[in-house]
Amino acid sequence: MTITVSPITPNFAAEIGDVDLSKPLEAADFADIQNAFWKYSVLVFPEQQLTLQQHLDFSQLFGPAETERTLDPKSTPSRFTGAFADISNLAADGTIWGENSRQRMYKAGNRLWHTDSSFKYLPALCSLLYGRTVAAVGGHTEFADQRAAYDALPDATKKKLDGLIAEHCIAFSRRRSGFAEFTEEEQRRLPPVPQMLVRTIPQNQRKSLYVASHAGNIFGMSEAEGRALIDELLAHVTQRQFVYTHRWRPNELVMWDNRCTMHRGTEYDDLRWVRDMRRVTISDVANSCEQEGVPLPAEAVAKRAAQRVA
Ligand code: OGA
Ligand code: MN
């Protein structure tokens, strides 16, 4: 059976129907899904019944899955291990988390606009989030189109951004969401990394902004100047005309391209409703500066060398 692609907006977000992701896909159907993904950046697959393994199998058609978690599983256990990030409000034993749980404090950061794993030297290509049980009120996921936002910039701004490199770190965004207590081991694993501020998506040559709340400063600018530019770009990208708000239905899989979108979770009563979500994150092929062929600033090279020695 041929899949159906129903655009949600003309160039951003589409719903994919007539496909059962629990089964191996025919090559033509997978090619249609890939093409839709490069075009729309966010795909919604309603009514899927997926085991963890089936979720992972479909995800890995796009590349290798990340397995390293940000929070140390020794001090902060989660329901899942390996390739699965637990995006639910459930503790390791499956009950709703406590008001002061570390997972809860950490995940509050998902309410800031971000793109997954831009704080890793090798960032994420895409994320595949499967929602089994959804909150009755709130708990939506919003997506912002960083390609359309780039296209809409004045030429003078495009010129100014050309070749700029930002520094991303999970500690920047978590400090802003009120979570400041990474363990020493977690900090050591997650030092600041360089990423292009503008990147080109190889599959269609479209240019995209690549900002996120994980971005803290810009190489070659003072801290205040860099911060101001990042905040201005975050405000630009997240204007309503670039945003799609996804209201979840149970058993839905949503995938997004982390190279050219941002997303955030909206509020819900997480001490009342169960919101059972799990995510597989697929690694990109290289750091964004490497992909653009832009050499790392000397300062970033020195930092990386020091990290390797430490
Ligand atoms: C994520 C994420 C937001 C949400 O899964 O990466 O940021 O709505 N989710 O849960
Ligand atoms: Mn996320």
mmCIF file of C-alpha atoms and ligand atoms in Angstrom:
data_model
loop_
_atom_site.group_PDB
_atom_site.id
_atom_site.type_symbol
_atom_site.label_atom_id
_atom_site.label_comp_id
_atom_site.label_asym_id
_atom_site.label_seq_id
_atom_site.Cartn_x
_atom_site.Cartn_y
_atom_site.Cartn_z
ATOM 1 C CA MET A 1 0.000 0.000 0.000
ATOM 2 C CA THR A 2 1.269 3.457 -0.820
ATOM 3 C CA ILE A 3 1.673 5.858 2.068
ATOM 4 C CA THR A 4 -0.196 9.159 2.147
ATOM 5 C CA VAL A 5 1.486 12.477 2.912
ATOM 6 C CA SER A 6 -0.856 15.186 4.220
ATOM 7 C CA PRO A 7 0.926 18.501 4.675
ATOM 8 C CA ILE A 8 -0.032 20.373 7.834
ATOM 9 C CA THR A 9 1.388 23.611 6.408
ATOM 10 C CA PRO A 10 2.679 24.000 2.818
ATOM 11 C CA ASN A 11 6.368 23.479 3.685
ATOM 12 C CA PHE A 12 6.535 22.477 7.341
ATOM 13 C CA ALA A 13 5.092 19.436 9.163
ATOM 14 C CA ALA A 14 3.127 16.650 7.511
ATOM 15 C CA GLU A 15 1.060 13.712 8.655
ATOM 16 C CA ILE A 16 1.913 10.317 7.212
ATOM 17 C CA GLY A 17 -0.949 7.862 6.828
ATOM 18 C CA ASP A 18 -1.465 4.327 5.567
ATOM 19 C CA VAL A 19 1.699 2.951 7.042
ATOM 20 C CA ASP A 20 2.359 0.454 9.829
ATOM 21 C CA LEU A 21 5.767 1.193 11.316
ATOM 22 C CA SER A 22 5.816 -2.024 13.329
ATOM 23 C CA LYS A 23 6.560 -3.949 10.116
ATOM 24 C CA PRO A 24 9.526 -3.750 7.748
ATOM 25 C CA LEU A 25 8.819 -1.061 5.157
ATOM 26 C CA GLU A 26 8.848 -1.527 1.433
ATOM 27 C CA ALA A 27 11.732 0.395 -0.141
ATOM 28 C CA ALA A 28 9.379 2.702 -2.063
ATOM 29 C CA ASP A 29 7.434 3.591 1.090
ATOM 30 C CA PHE A 30 10.613 4.335 3.015
ATOM 31 C CA ALA A 31 11.856 6.518 0.159
ATOM 32 C CA ASP A 32 8.563 8.457 0.254
ATOM 33 C CA ILE A 33 8.911 8.926 4.018
ATOM 34 C CA GLN A 34 12.502 10.131 3.645
ATOM 35 C CA ASN A 35 11.557 12.582 0.910
ATOM 36 C CA ALA A 36 8.664 13.894 2.986
ATOM 37 C CA PHE A 37 11.030 14.261 5.933
ATOM 38 C CA TRP A 38 13.577 16.341 4.043
ATOM 39 C CA LYS A 39 10.756 18.532 2.741
ATOM 40 C CA TYR A 40 8.598 18.983 5.866
ATOM 41 C CA SER A 41 11.143 18.475 8.728
ATOM 42 C CA VAL A 42 8.419 17.250 11.118
ATOM 43 C CA LEU A 43 6.431 14.086 10.431
ATOM 44 C CA VAL A 44 3.484 12.790 12.449
ATOM 45 C CA PHE A 45 2.583 9.096 12.297
ATOM 46 C CA PRO A 46 -0.788 8.559 13.995
ATOM 47 C CA GLU A 47 -2.125 5.276 15.402
ATOM 48 C CA GLN A 48 1.083 3.295 15.696
ATOM 49 C CA GLN A 49 1.472 0.287 17.994
ATOM 50 C CA LEU A 50 5.183 -0.022 18.565
ATOM 51 C CA THR A 51 7.269 -2.074 20.933
ATOM 52 C CA LEU A 52 10.555 -0.531 22.033
ATOM 53 C CA GLN A 53 12.359 -2.681 19.493
ATOM 54 C CA GLN A 54 10.064 -1.676 16.620
ATOM 55 C CA HIS A 55 10.457 1.990 17.539
ATOM 56 C CA LEU A 56 14.228 1.555 17.527
ATOM 57 C CA ASP A 57 14.246 -0.431 14.277
ATOM 58 C CA PHE A 58 12.342 2.269 12.399
ATOM 59 C CA SER A 59 14.494 5.022 13.928
ATOM 60 C CA GLN A 60 17.738 3.359 12.923
ATOM 61 C CA LEU A 61 16.760 3.446 9.272
ATOM 62 C CA PHE A 62 17.917 7.085 9.555
ATOM 63 C CA GLY A 63 21.288 6.381 11.167
ATOM 64 C CA PRO A 64 22.893 5.219 14.409
ATOM 65 C CA ALA A 65 21.056 5.878 17.687
ATOM 66 C CA GLU A 66 22.655 7.857 20.498
ATOM 67 C CA THR A 67 23.127 5.788 23.621
ATOM 68 C CA GLU A 68 24.780 8.207 26.036
ATOM 69 C CA ARG A 69 22.352 9.861 28.449
ATOM 70 C CA THR A 70 22.937 13.328 29.880
ATOM 71 C CA LEU A 71 22.032 12.376 33.446
ATOM 72 C CA ASP A 72 24.220 9.705 34.957
ATOM 73 C CA PRO A 73 21.981 6.587 35.205
ATOM 74 C CA LYS A 74 23.863 5.562 38.354
ATOM 75 C CA SER A 75 22.661 8.569 40.335
ATOM 76 C CA THR A 76 19.433 9.128 38.399
ATOM 77 C CA PRO A 77 17.861 5.875 37.221
ATOM 78 C CA SER A 78 15.276 5.953 34.438
ATOM 79 C CA ARG A 79 12.727 3.463 33.057
ATOM 80 C CA PHE A 80 14.871 2.852 29.992
ATOM 81 C CA THR A 81 18.474 2.199 29.148
ATOM 82 C CA GLY A 82 20.436 2.149 25.907
ATOM 83 C CA ALA A 83 18.961 4.088 23.026
ATOM 84 C CA PHE A 84 15.826 5.345 24.824
ATOM 85 C CA ALA A 85 15.474 8.699 26.522
ATOM 86 C CA ASP A 86 12.515 8.745 28.873
ATOM 87 C CA ILE A 87 10.536 11.906 28.106
ATOM 88 C CA SER A 88 7.653 10.893 30.406
ATOM 89 C CA ASN A 89 6.815 12.133 33.870
ATOM 90 C CA LEU A 90 7.361 8.656 35.303
ATOM 91 C CA ALA A 91 10.014 7.447 37.724
ATOM 92 C CA ALA A 92 12.059 4.303 37.101
ATOM 93 C CA ASP A 93 9.356 2.222 38.815
ATOM 94 C CA GLY A 94 6.646 3.547 36.455
ATOM 95 C CA THR A 95 4.792 5.720 38.978
ATOM 96 C CA ILE A 96 4.393 9.513 38.509
ATOM 97 C CA TRP A 97 7.595 11.252 39.592
ATOM 98 C CA GLY A 98 7.873 13.148 42.856
ATOM 99 C CA GLU A 99 7.635 16.921 42.976
ATOM 100 C CA ASN A 100 11.336 17.312 43.772
ATOM 101 C CA SER A 101 12.712 14.480 41.637
ATOM 102 C CA ARG A 102 15.943 15.157 39.774
ATOM 103 C CA GLN A 103 14.416 13.972 36.477
ATOM 104 C CA ARG A 104 11.622 16.529 36.902
ATOM 105 C CA MET A 105 14.007 19.403 37.608
ATOM 106 C CA TYR A 106 16.178 18.435 34.648
ATOM 107 C CA LYS A 107 13.291 17.947 32.172
ATOM 108 C CA ALA A 108 11.837 21.358 32.987
ATOM 109 C CA GLY A 109 14.537 22.465 30.510
ATOM 110 C CA ASN A 110 12.516 20.844 27.681
ATOM 111 C CA ARG A 111 10.082 23.744 27.985
ATOM 112 C CA LEU A 112 12.729 26.088 26.576
ATOM 113 C CA TRP A 113 13.084 26.249 22.791
ATOM 114 C CA HIS A 114 15.902 23.890 21.827
ATOM 115 C CA THR A 115 17.123 21.330 19.365
ATOM 116 C CA ASP A 116 18.265 17.957 20.669
ATOM 117 C CA SER A 117 21.954 17.314 21.292
ATOM 118 C CA SER A 118 23.314 20.521 19.750
ATOM 119 C CA PHE A 119 25.375 20.522 22.963
ATOM 120 C CA LYS A 120 27.222 17.416 21.759
ATOM 121 C CA TYR A 121 30.172 17.768 19.415
ATOM 122 C CA LEU A 122 28.454 15.223 17.177
ATOM 123 C CA PRO A 123 24.892 16.557 17.333
ATOM 124 C CA ALA A 124 21.623 14.848 16.439
ATOM 125 C CA LEU A 125 20.190 14.442 12.970
ATOM 126 C CA CYS A 126 16.681 13.626 14.113
ATOM 127 C CA SER A 127 14.588 12.548 17.078
ATOM 128 C CA LEU A 128 11.692 10.099 17.075
ATOM 129 C CA LEU A 129 9.341 10.586 20.005
ATOM 130 C CA TYR A 130 6.647 8.002 20.630
ATOM 131 C CA GLY A 131 3.757 9.029 22.846
ATOM 132 C CA ARG A 132 1.814 6.106 24.287
ATOM 133 C CA THR A 133 -0.233 7.942 26.889
ATOM 134 C CA VAL A 134 -0.791 11.664 26.585
ATOM 135 C CA ALA A 135 -1.932 14.362 29.004
ATOM 136 C CA ALA A 136 -5.618 15.280 28.715
ATOM 137 C CA VAL A 137 -4.810 18.981 29.118
ATOM 138 C CA GLY A 138 -1.608 20.651 27.868
ATOM 139 C CA GLY A 139 1.628 18.759 27.245
ATOM 140 C CA HIS A 140 1.806 19.711 23.567
ATOM 141 C CA THR A 141 5.040 19.884 21.607
ATOM 142 C CA GLU A 142 5.732 22.997 19.554
ATOM 143 C CA PHE A 143 8.061 23.041 16.552
ATOM 144 C CA ALA A 144 9.706 26.060 14.903
ATOM 145 C CA ASP A 145 10.956 26.033 11.299
ATOM 146 C CA GLN A 146 14.510 27.399 11.314
ATOM 147 C CA ARG A 147 14.759 27.239 7.498
ATOM 148 C CA ALA A 148 11.758 29.504 6.924
ATOM 149 C CA ALA A 149 13.068 31.746 9.699
ATOM 150 C CA TYR A 150 16.433 31.988 7.924
ATOM 151 C CA ASP A 151 14.770 32.755 4.578
ATOM 152 C CA ALA A 152 12.834 35.594 6.203
ATOM 153 C CA LEU A 153 15.935 37.382 7.537
ATOM 154 C CA PRO A 154 17.009 40.639 5.880
ATOM 155 C CA ASP A 155 20.023 40.212 3.578
ATOM 156 C CA ALA A 156 22.182 42.353 5.869
ATOM 157 C CA THR A 157 21.508 39.963 8.768
ATOM 158 C CA LYS A 158 22.223 36.925 6.600
ATOM 159 C CA LYS A 159 25.553 38.480 5.706
ATOM 160 C CA LYS A 160 26.361 39.236 9.325
ATOM 161 C CA LEU A 161 25.625 35.614 10.360
ATOM 162 C CA ASP A 162 27.683 34.076 7.583
ATOM 163 C CA GLY A 163 30.409 31.860 9.064
ATOM 164 C CA LEU A 164 29.575 32.608 12.720
ATOM 165 C CA ILE A 165 30.056 29.806 15.226
ATOM 166 C CA ALA A 166 28.198 29.536 18.526
ATOM 167 C CA GLU A 167 29.133 27.598 21.604
ATOM 168 C CA HIS A 168 26.456 25.206 22.882
ATOM 169 C CA CYS A 169 26.387 23.601 26.309
ATOM 170 C CA ILE A 170 23.649 21.770 28.214
ATOM 171 C CA ALA A 171 24.690 23.710 31.316
ATOM 172 C CA PHE A 172 23.697 27.023 29.595
ATOM 173 C CA SER A 173 20.087 25.959 29.013
ATOM 174 C CA ARG A 174 19.720 24.117 32.303
ATOM 175 C CA ARG A 175 20.981 27.120 34.248
ATOM 176 C CA ARG A 176 18.250 29.125 32.550
ATOM 177 C CA SER A 177 15.557 26.619 33.495
ATOM 178 C CA GLY A 178 16.705 26.566 37.110
ATOM 179 C CA PHE A 179 18.678 23.289 37.126
ATOM 180 C CA ALA A 180 22.263 23.969 38.102
ATOM 181 C CA GLU A 181 23.440 20.842 39.802
ATOM 182 C CA PHE A 182 25.179 18.567 37.319
ATOM 183 C CA THR A 183 27.542 16.103 38.985
ATOM 184 C CA GLU A 184 31.250 16.463 38.227
ATOM 185 C CA GLU A 185 31.096 13.370 36.042
ATOM 186 C CA GLU A 186 28.164 14.804 34.032
ATOM 187 C CA GLN A 187 29.972 18.127 33.583
ATOM 188 C CA ARG A 188 33.118 16.388 32.423
ATOM 189 C CA ARG A 189 31.183 14.490 29.754
ATOM 190 C CA LEU A 190 29.367 17.597 28.478
ATOM 191 C CA PRO A 191 31.781 20.490 27.873
ATOM 192 C CA PRO A 192 30.755 23.396 25.568
ATOM 193 C CA VAL A 193 30.995 22.579 21.845
ATOM 194 C CA PRO A 194 31.126 24.682 18.660
ATOM 195 C CA GLN A 195 28.257 24.652 16.134
ATOM 196 C CA MET A 196 27.540 26.779 13.074
ATOM 197 C CA LEU A 197 24.879 29.455 13.512
ATOM 198 C CA VAL A 198 23.722 28.870 9.930
ATOM 199 C CA ARG A 199 23.952 25.517 8.201
ATOM 200 C CA THR A 200 22.966 23.990 4.896
ATOM 201 C CA ILE A 201 20.820 20.883 4.802
ATOM 202 C CA PRO A 202 22.619 18.536 2.385
ATOM 203 C CA GLN A 203 19.465 16.751 1.174
ATOM 204 C CA ASN A 204 17.935 19.896 -0.327
ATOM 205 C CA GLN A 205 20.597 22.622 -0.050
ATOM 206 C CA ARG A 206 18.255 24.788 2.027
ATOM 207 C CA LYS A 207 19.932 27.068 4.523
ATOM 208 C CA SER A 208 18.778 27.018 8.100
ATOM 209 C CA LEU A 209 19.451 28.836 11.329
ATOM 210 C CA TYR A 210 20.818 26.518 13.999
ATOM 211 C CA VAL A 211 20.096 28.195 17.319
ATOM 212 C CA ALA A 212 18.817 26.770 20.569
ATOM 213 C CA SER A 213 18.656 27.623 24.240
ATOM 214 C CA HIS A 214 21.813 25.509 24.556
ATOM 215 C CA ALA A 215 23.741 28.251 22.701
ATOM 216 C CA GLY A 216 25.532 30.508 25.180
ATOM 217 C CA ASN A 217 27.953 32.696 23.258
ATOM 218 C CA ILE A 218 29.459 33.320 19.850
ATOM 219 C CA PHE A 219 33.122 33.037 18.990
ATOM 220 C CA GLY A 220 34.657 36.413 18.170
ATOM 221 C CA MET A 221 32.006 38.412 20.050
ATOM 222 C CA SER A 222 31.874 39.670 23.600
ATOM 223 C CA GLU A 223 29.655 37.626 25.899
ATOM 224 C CA ALA A 224 27.011 40.369 25.991
ATOM 225 C CA GLU A 225 27.021 40.871 22.214
ATOM 226 C CA GLY A 226 26.818 37.120 21.517
ATOM 227 C CA ARG A 227 24.076 36.616 24.074
ATOM 228 C CA ALA A 228 22.051 39.470 22.586
ATOM 229 C CA LEU A 229 22.351 38.045 19.073
ATOM 230 C CA ILE A 230 21.338 34.546 20.196
ATOM 231 C CA ASP A 231 18.326 35.927 22.074
ATOM 232 C CA GLU A 232 17.306 38.007 19.060
ATOM 233 C CA LEU A 233 17.503 34.943 16.793
ATOM 234 C CA LEU A 234 15.583 32.756 19.248
ATOM 235 C CA ALA A 235 12.820 35.375 19.318
ATOM 236 C CA HIS A 236 12.847 35.602 15.514
ATOM 237 C CA VAL A 237 12.619 31.833 14.880
ATOM 238 C CA THR A 238 9.839 31.279 17.380
ATOM 239 C CA GLN A 239 7.448 33.855 15.947
ATOM 240 C CA ARG A 240 4.026 32.341 15.443
ATOM 241 C CA GLN A 241 4.267 32.149 11.636
ATOM 242 C CA PHE A 242 7.170 29.680 11.907
ATOM 243 C CA VAL A 243 5.602 27.486 14.613
ATOM 244 C CA TYR A 244 3.470 24.345 14.473
ATOM 245 C CA THR A 245 1.904 23.198 17.741
ATOM 246 C CA HIS A 246 1.450 19.454 17.908
ATOM 247 C CA ARG A 247 -1.422 18.295 20.088
ATOM 248 C CA TRP A 248 -0.742 14.650 20.896
ATOM 249 C CA ARG A 249 -3.085 11.743 20.434
ATOM 250 C CA PRO A 250 -2.230 8.398 22.098
ATOM 251 C CA ASN A 251 0.093 5.980 20.251
ATOM 252 C CA GLU A 252 1.554 8.574 17.930
ATOM 253 C CA LEU A 253 5.117 8.797 16.672
ATOM 254 C CA VAL A 254 6.481 12.228 15.799
ATOM 255 C CA MET A 255 9.899 12.714 14.230
ATOM 256 C CA TRP A 256 11.744 15.974 13.639
ATOM 257 C CA ASP A 257 14.913 17.156 11.967
ATOM 258 C CA ASN A 258 17.146 18.604 14.698
ATOM 259 C CA ARG A 259 19.352 20.326 12.122
ATOM 260 C CA CYS A 260 16.701 22.809 11.066
ATOM 261 C CA THR A 261 13.939 22.936 13.679
ATOM 262 C CA MET A 262 13.591 23.823 17.334
ATOM 263 C CA HIS A 263 10.990 22.411 19.679
ATOM 264 C CA ARG A 264 9.681 22.760 23.202
ATOM 265 C CA GLY A 265 7.172 20.999 25.420
ATOM 266 C CA THR A 266 4.268 23.024 26.785
ATOM 267 C CA GLU A 267 3.117 22.949 30.356
ATOM 268 C CA TYR A 268 0.754 20.356 31.829
ATOM 269 C CA ASP A 269 -0.118 19.127 35.300
ATOM 270 C CA ASP A 270 2.686 16.589 35.478
ATOM 271 C CA LEU A 271 1.848 15.543 39.022
ATOM 272 C CA ARG A 272 -1.656 14.547 37.885
ATOM 273 C CA TRP A 273 -1.650 13.190 34.309
ATOM 274 C CA VAL A 274 0.531 10.361 33.051
ATOM 275 C CA ARG A 275 2.391 11.442 29.902
ATOM 276 C CA ASP A 276 4.284 8.393 28.683
ATOM 277 C CA MET A 277 6.772 9.398 25.973
ATOM 278 C CA ARG A 278 10.004 7.801 24.887
ATOM 279 C CA ARG A 279 12.533 9.095 22.388
ATOM 280 C CA VAL A 280 15.191 7.670 20.126
ATOM 281 C CA THR A 281 17.766 10.199 18.926
ATOM 282 C CA ILE A 282 19.732 9.598 15.727
ATOM 283 C CA SER A 283 23.235 11.029 15.391
ATOM 284 C CA ASP A 284 24.177 13.382 12.589
ATOM 285 C CA VAL A 285 27.090 12.474 10.303
ATOM 286 C CA ALA A 286 29.500 15.125 11.672
ATOM 287 C CA ASN A 287 29.749 18.314 13.710
ATOM 288 C CA SER A 288 27.992 21.196 11.909
ATOM 289 C CA CYS A 289 31.260 23.158 11.425
ATOM 290 C CA GLU A 290 32.877 20.113 9.826
ATOM 291 C CA GLN A 291 29.860 19.684 7.553
ATOM 292 C CA GLU A 292 30.110 23.307 6.437
ATOM 293 C CA GLY A 293 33.865 22.994 5.950
ATOM 294 C CA VAL A 294 34.460 25.898 8.350
ATOM 295 C CA PRO A 295 37.590 25.513 10.487
ATOM 296 C CA LEU A 296 37.044 25.634 14.243
ATOM 297 C CA PRO A 297 38.158 28.860 15.953
ATOM 298 C CA ALA A 298 41.591 28.455 17.589
ATOM 299 C CA GLU A 299 39.942 28.848 20.989
ATOM 300 C CA ALA A 300 37.614 25.900 20.307
ATOM 301 C CA VAL A 301 40.503 23.747 19.070
ATOM 302 C CA ALA A 302 42.467 24.504 22.256
ATOM 303 C CA LYS A 303 39.463 23.680 24.436
ATOM 304 C CA ARG A 304 38.933 20.367 22.692
ATOM 305 C CA ALA A 305 42.591 19.443 23.081
ATOM 306 C CA ALA A 306 42.425 20.266 26.817
ATOM 307 C CA GLN A 307 39.277 18.153 27.184
ATOM 308 C CA ARG A 308 40.982 15.191 25.598
ATOM 309 C CA VAL A 309 43.957 15.458 27.955
ATOM 310 C CA ALA A 310 41.777 15.802 31.052
HETATM 311 C C1 OGA B 1 12.150 15.861 23.420
HETATM 312 C C2 OGA B 1 11.455 17.062 23.942
HETATM 313 C C3 OGA B 1 9.295 17.971 24.511
HETATM 314 C C4 OGA B 1 8.005 17.379 24.927
HETATM 315 O O1 OGA B 1 11.554 14.778 23.448
HETATM 316 O O2 OGA B 1 13.293 15.992 22.956
HETATM 317 O O3 OGA B 1 12.059 18.093 24.061
HETATM 318 O O4 OGA B 1 6.955 17.897 24.529
HETATM 319 N N1 OGA B 1 10.165 16.913 24.204
HETATM 320 O O5 OGA B 1 8.035 16.403 25.688
HETATM 321 MN MN MN B 2 14.069 17.908 23.015
#
